[in-house]
Amino acid sequence: MELLYASCVGVLVSCGVFLLLRARTFPVVLGLTMISYAVNLFLFSSGRLTINKAVVLGTGADYADPLPQALVLTAIVIGFAMTAFVVILAIRGRADLGSDHVDGSPVKSAAVVKEQK
Amino acid sequence: MLFMTAMLGIVMSNNVIQLWLFWELTSISSFLLISYWWHKSEARKGARMALAVTGAGGLALLGGLMLLGDIVGSYDLDVILASKAIIQSHDLYELALVLVLLGAFTKSAQFPFHFWLPHAMAAPTPVSAYLHSATMVKAGIFLLARFYPALAGTEMWFLLVGLTGLATLLFGAYIALFKHDLKGLLAYSTISHLGLITLLLGLDTELATVAAIFHIINHATFKASLFMATGIIDHETGTRDMRKLNGMWRFMPYTATLAMVAAAAMAGVPLLNGFLSKEMFFAETLHQQVLGSMSWLIPVLATVAGAFAVAYSARFIHDVFFNGDPIDLPRTPHEPPRYMRVPIEILVVLCILVGIFPSFTVDSILSAASLAVLGEAMPEYKLTIWHGFNLPLLMSAMAVVGGLFIYVNRKYLFQFQASLPTLNAKKTFERAVLSVVAWCQSKINSTENGSLQRYLVIMLGVVLLCAGWPLFEMQQLAGSMPRTPVDVHNAIGAGLLIIGAIATVIWHRSRMVALLMLSIVGLMVSVLFTRFSAPDLALTQLTVEVATIILLMLALFFLPQHTPKESSSLRVLRDLGIASTIGVVVASICYAILTRPLNSISDYFVANAKTGGGGTNVVNVILVDFRGFDTLGEITVLGIAALGIFKVLSRIPLFMPASDSEGRPWARERYPILLASISQSLLPLALLVSAYIFLRGHNLPGGGFIAGLVTSIAFILQYMAHGSNWITERFDINYRKIIASGIGIAMFTGVGSWFFGRPFLTTWFDYFDIPFVGKTELASAIVFDLGVYLTVVGATLMILASLGNMTSDAPKKEVNI
């Protein structure tokens, strides 16, 4: 089970990183979302995998670790806010620059670099 | 004022880091003062040079002080000063010494860092008098004196401090003679005197230290008065060039007398204070044995420097006040007004008093100061005018005679100097600065080419190195925990998760499909949370997932539907390699964590959730009570993100596709009637559910975050079914106000506990009997949770609604979001 869980996290990270390295904004946003899933799972796993343990006081003797859960809960919400912010930035970038390439536009950016030199 | 404070700070700090901070403050304030006449490029350049040199020295000093602190184990000055033995036997003593000395030398303009001081003379004259003769440059000397008990007494101390001092003394005195600018002369003479003091400190006998301190006092008095006299001359004549200034005696005899007394003190003429300390200096140079058989060199060189000092003092007097008539002065000079002379008068009287009655005037100050530097026993010394005929007196006499001789024959020396190639420190410095800037620019250009992808690759590479390397050093990846067996449900879940993730990657070019695949992943993650005993997380993940997917779908409306194929196969291969290596590393770390036994601090939370926080849902109690401050910070971030999005989206140059990517027009029926009616009837239900989740959150899975998300999704459904105009007609809510009130409520709940004498965010709870409901617990945490709820609702709705608003092509009226 642990091996399976770890490989799930690994696959998510790999896919996220690959998407992160694409040149257009939307895949990058998808990649970030994927990585945030992976990070949440990773953090969650620091409480170890517990099946059918009590989460509410008084319903059992053996409790699942509440601390990682609390931390991940806020991380999920913040992750949403960040994803939203990035995607809105992407839209704004598209609207302002006319391209959804991460560097603005690939042709334009080379010209800008030359100008700076 | 800033400068004064900083200087006082240096003198009074007992913590070395604090001392360093004030040290830097003096550098900065002196930079500002030098560039007082900011319209002159000379002043700006001088200021920049001073800042660069002293700033670099300051960094070295910081390094040295850190090392010292590290060696001693304390940053307290007292402790450091008391542990001489530890410091000097430590391996890093030499490095620390060199660094501290670098700091002191740059500040005190010691050779070869002297070049900034003359250029700093571009400042107004009172500033120069105050900063560069009396106080700031003395900071370096002060530092030497301060650390004398801890660092001095070794061969290396003498070699570095003594020889630097000697070189500075000679060099400064020599150059001073050739300066035509009055202030330039004074600047180099200051450098030379600083060298003298440094040399005395380097000689490393107790009497030499006393002499050093005595000379600090004397130098401050006569040099400040000279600077002010220069200021008067500059003010009255409009020039400071000694080739033009001649015969001032006739115009301002009074000032001339004062300046001449001060200059004589600088030269070390008997009956003035400069003579006394110079005498002590000569005596000390005779007593040292530090250079072995070549020790006689030091007194000889000291006498030579003394001769030069006499020569430039003579030049100051003779060239300015006598020597024929002035040559085309911009203004006709006359005696300055009374108040301009008062400070000089006081200082000159001091010079004479100290010179004639040393034991009355400075003895007590001097012994107090020396005691502070030396720490323990005071050496025997006598301050008298007349020591009898001895070697130091002979040296003084030789210096005076030699100096006058040099001055009389200065023509030949001037010719000799003119024949030397000129080395302009300022030009050299500027060339060095320019080349450094050019070098940095080229490095920046080569690393920063504006490609986000390249930056990411570099960053990920570093991550790989840092995270992957320790893995190789681990003995065994798997820990000792027993493995749980894989059952069918988990296997299916994991399979779906992995398939979803990979499918997202495969179909990432057609974006809609990729998004759908991503939603599978999100769904499976929330199922996974349920499976592994985390119902709160599952609920949150599920609701966030809905909101995220809606958001991304909305976003897709404004972005191209497909990603063009751009990356070369090689690049794809490279990215695949990076991605899979990172995946493997992360998976290994995760596996290693999972298989090791858990030693959690959570037992505390579990034990105290009910008694301390008044709730049985430990996760929620942690959120609103134990780590309530975190939560407060997080909802603030949420609010800020929402406001940021609102701002970014306002006044966006709108790009509205008229049809989808395949050229089909959008459906005519914008708001399907079926969806509208169902969603309308669902709204109260959804609100009820969210209220229920909210209220039970403290004891059962639920709480403000989840309830907030459920409410937002219910409203989003309304937006989708009816369009934003329909919503704004019915209830006009300002989401910004909701966010603000949410954060406000959370904050005030926290502050509220102060009124009961408790720390921030302490939960209060009790049980009440409410009619019809039964015995119910009321906790202040629920108010905090209400704040969380409001913020989440406000932020989520604001994000989605402001994006959604842009799609409504109805005549744009001012929509209140």
PDB file of N, CA, C and O in Angstrom, chain B residues 514-536:
ATOM      1  N   ALA B 514      -7.957  17.722 -21.377  1.00  0.00           N
ATOM      2  CA  ALA B 514      -6.988  17.673 -20.298  1.00  0.00           C
ATOM      3  C   ALA B 514      -7.623  18.105 -18.987  1.00  0.00           C
ATOM      4  O   ALA B 514      -7.385  17.498 -17.932  1.00  0.00           O
ATOM      5  N   LEU B 515      -8.468  19.133 -19.066  1.00  0.00           N
ATOM      6  CA  LEU B 515      -9.117  19.621 -17.864  1.00  0.00           C
ATOM      7  C   LEU B 515     -10.019  18.553 -17.265  1.00  0.00           C
ATOM      8  O   LEU B 515     -10.018  18.329 -16.043  1.00  0.00           O
ATOM      9  N   LEU B 516     -10.752  17.852 -18.141  1.00  0.00           N
ATOM     10  CA  LEU B 516     -11.626  16.791 -17.642  1.00  0.00           C
ATOM     11  C   LEU B 516     -10.808  15.699 -16.964  1.00  0.00           C
ATOM     12  O   LEU B 516     -11.170  15.185 -15.903  1.00  0.00           O
ATOM     13  N   MET B 517      -9.668  15.382 -17.588  1.00  0.00           N
ATOM     14  CA  MET B 517      -8.816  14.344 -17.004  1.00  0.00           C
ATOM     15  C   MET B 517      -8.299  14.789 -15.636  1.00  0.00           C
ATOM     16  O   MET B 517      -8.226  14.024 -14.695  1.00  0.00           O
ATOM     17  N   LEU B 518      -7.966  16.087 -15.571  1.00  0.00           N
ATOM     18  CA  LEU B 518      -7.464  16.618 -14.306  1.00  0.00           C
ATOM     19  C   LEU B 518      -8.530  16.507 -13.228  1.00  0.00           C
ATOM     20  O   LEU B 518      -8.232  16.209 -12.068  1.00  0.00           O
ATOM     21  N   SER B 519      -9.792  16.698 -13.631  1.00  0.00           N
ATOM     22  CA  SER B 519     -10.845  16.616 -12.624  1.00  0.00           C
ATOM     23  C   SER B 519     -10.949  15.199 -12.070  1.00  0.00           C
ATOM     24  O   SER B 519     -11.289  15.004 -10.911  1.00  0.00           O
ATOM     25  N   ILE B 520     -10.629  14.202 -12.917  1.00  0.00           N
ATOM     26  CA  ILE B 520     -10.587  12.823 -12.391  1.00  0.00           C
ATOM     27  C   ILE B 520      -9.576  12.729 -11.275  1.00  0.00           C
ATOM     28  O   ILE B 520      -9.835  12.186 -10.209  1.00  0.00           O
ATOM     29  N   VAL B 521      -8.408  13.300 -11.523  1.00  0.00           N
ATOM     30  CA  VAL B 521      -7.353  13.250 -10.513  1.00  0.00           C
ATOM     31  C   VAL B 521      -7.832  13.874  -9.212  1.00  0.00           C
ATOM     32  O   VAL B 521      -7.709  13.302  -8.135  1.00  0.00           O
ATOM     33  N   GLY B 522      -8.431  15.081  -9.341  1.00  0.00           N
ATOM     34  CA  GLY B 522      -8.885  15.764  -8.141  1.00  0.00           C
ATOM     35  C   GLY B 522      -9.909  14.944  -7.387  1.00  0.00           C
ATOM     36  O   GLY B 522      -9.860  14.835  -6.159  1.00  0.00           O
ATOM     37  N   LEU B 523     -10.822  14.354  -8.148  1.00  0.00           N
ATOM     38  CA  LEU B 523     -11.857  13.528  -7.530  1.00  0.00           C
ATOM     39  C   LEU B 523     -11.235  12.355  -6.793  1.00  0.00           C
ATOM     40  O   LEU B 523     -11.600  12.038  -5.645  1.00  0.00           O
ATOM     41  N   MET B 524     -10.276  11.705  -7.441  1.00  0.00           N
ATOM     42  CA  MET B 524      -9.650  10.537  -6.819  1.00  0.00           C
ATOM     43  C   MET B 524      -8.888  10.954  -5.556  1.00  0.00           C
ATOM     44  O   MET B 524      -8.852  10.217  -4.583  1.00  0.00           O
ATOM     45  N   VAL B 525      -8.321  12.159  -5.585  1.00  0.00           N
ATOM     46  CA  VAL B 525      -7.612  12.619  -4.387  1.00  0.00           C
ATOM     47  C   VAL B 525      -8.594  12.763  -3.233  1.00  0.00           C
ATOM     48  O   VAL B 525      -8.316  12.334  -2.106  1.00  0.00           O
ATOM     49  N   SER B 526      -9.785  13.298  -3.528  1.00  0.00           N
ATOM     50  CA  SER B 526     -10.720  13.470  -2.416  1.00  0.00           C
ATOM     51  C   SER B 526     -11.236  12.119  -1.949  1.00  0.00           C
ATOM     52  O   SER B 526     -11.465  11.910  -0.747  1.00  0.00           O
ATOM     53  N   VAL B 527     -11.407  11.180  -2.869  1.00  0.00           N
ATOM     54  CA  VAL B 527     -11.798   9.827  -2.450  1.00  0.00           C
ATOM     55  C   VAL B 527     -10.716   9.229  -1.555  1.00  0.00           C
ATOM     56  O   VAL B 527     -10.998   8.602  -0.527  1.00  0.00           O
ATOM     57  N   LEU B 528      -9.491   9.479  -1.944  1.00  0.00           N
ATOM     58  CA  LEU B 528      -8.360   8.964  -1.177  1.00  0.00           C
ATOM     59  C   LEU B 528      -8.372   9.510   0.246  1.00  0.00           C
ATOM     60  O   LEU B 528      -8.136   8.785   1.214  1.00  0.00           O
ATOM     61  N   PHE B 529      -8.687  10.799   0.377  1.00  0.00           N
ATOM     62  CA  PHE B 529      -8.755  11.377   1.719  1.00  0.00           C
ATOM     63  C   PHE B 529      -9.820  10.672   2.548  1.00  0.00           C
ATOM     64  O   PHE B 529      -9.631  10.393   3.730  1.00  0.00           O
ATOM     65  N   THR B 530     -10.976  10.374   1.927  1.00  0.00           N
ATOM     66  CA  THR B 530     -12.012   9.659   2.655  1.00  0.00           C
ATOM     67  C   THR B 530     -11.517   8.307   3.110  1.00  0.00           C
ATOM     68  O   THR B 530     -11.736   7.885   4.243  1.00  0.00           O
ATOM     69  N   ARG B 531     -10.834   7.644   2.193  1.00  0.00           N
ATOM     70  CA  ARG B 531     -10.359   6.303   2.480  1.00  0.00           C
ATOM     71  C   ARG B 531      -9.406   6.300   3.673  1.00  0.00           C
ATOM     72  O   ARG B 531      -9.462   5.436   4.530  1.00  0.00           O
ATOM     73  N   PHE B 532      -8.550   7.294   3.722  1.00  0.00           N
ATOM     74  CA  PHE B 532      -7.547   7.301   4.779  1.00  0.00           C
ATOM     75  C   PHE B 532      -7.960   8.177   5.958  1.00  0.00           C
ATOM     76  O   PHE B 532      -7.177   8.982   6.468  1.00  0.00           O
ATOM     77  N   SER B 533      -9.184   8.027   6.368  1.00  0.00           N
ATOM     78  CA  SER B 533      -9.686   8.636   7.602  1.00  0.00           C
ATOM     79  C   SER B 533      -9.482  10.141   7.679  1.00  0.00           C
ATOM     80  O   SER B 533      -9.003  10.660   8.680  1.00  0.00           O
ATOM     81  N   ALA B 534      -9.813  10.856   6.624  1.00  0.00           N
ATOM     82  CA  ALA B 534      -9.716  12.311   6.708  1.00  0.00           C
ATOM     83  C   ALA B 534     -10.939  12.951   6.073  1.00  0.00           C
ATOM     84  O   ALA B 534     -10.868  13.543   5.003  1.00  0.00           O
ATOM     85  N   PRO B 535     -12.118  12.826   6.728  1.00  0.00           N
ATOM     86  CA  PRO B 535     -13.352  13.314   6.107  1.00  0.00           C
ATOM     87  C   PRO B 535     -13.343  14.820   5.868  1.00  0.00           C
ATOM     88  O   PRO B 535     -13.865  15.291   4.863  1.00  0.00           O
ATOM     89  N   ASP B 536     -12.720  15.574   6.775  1.00  0.00           N
ATOM     90  CA  ASP B 536     -12.664  17.027   6.573  1.00  0.00           C
ATOM     91  C   ASP B 536     -11.966  17.364   5.274  1.00  0.00           C
ATOM     92  O   ASP B 536     -12.418  18.203   4.486  1.00  0.00           O
TER      93      ASP B 536
END
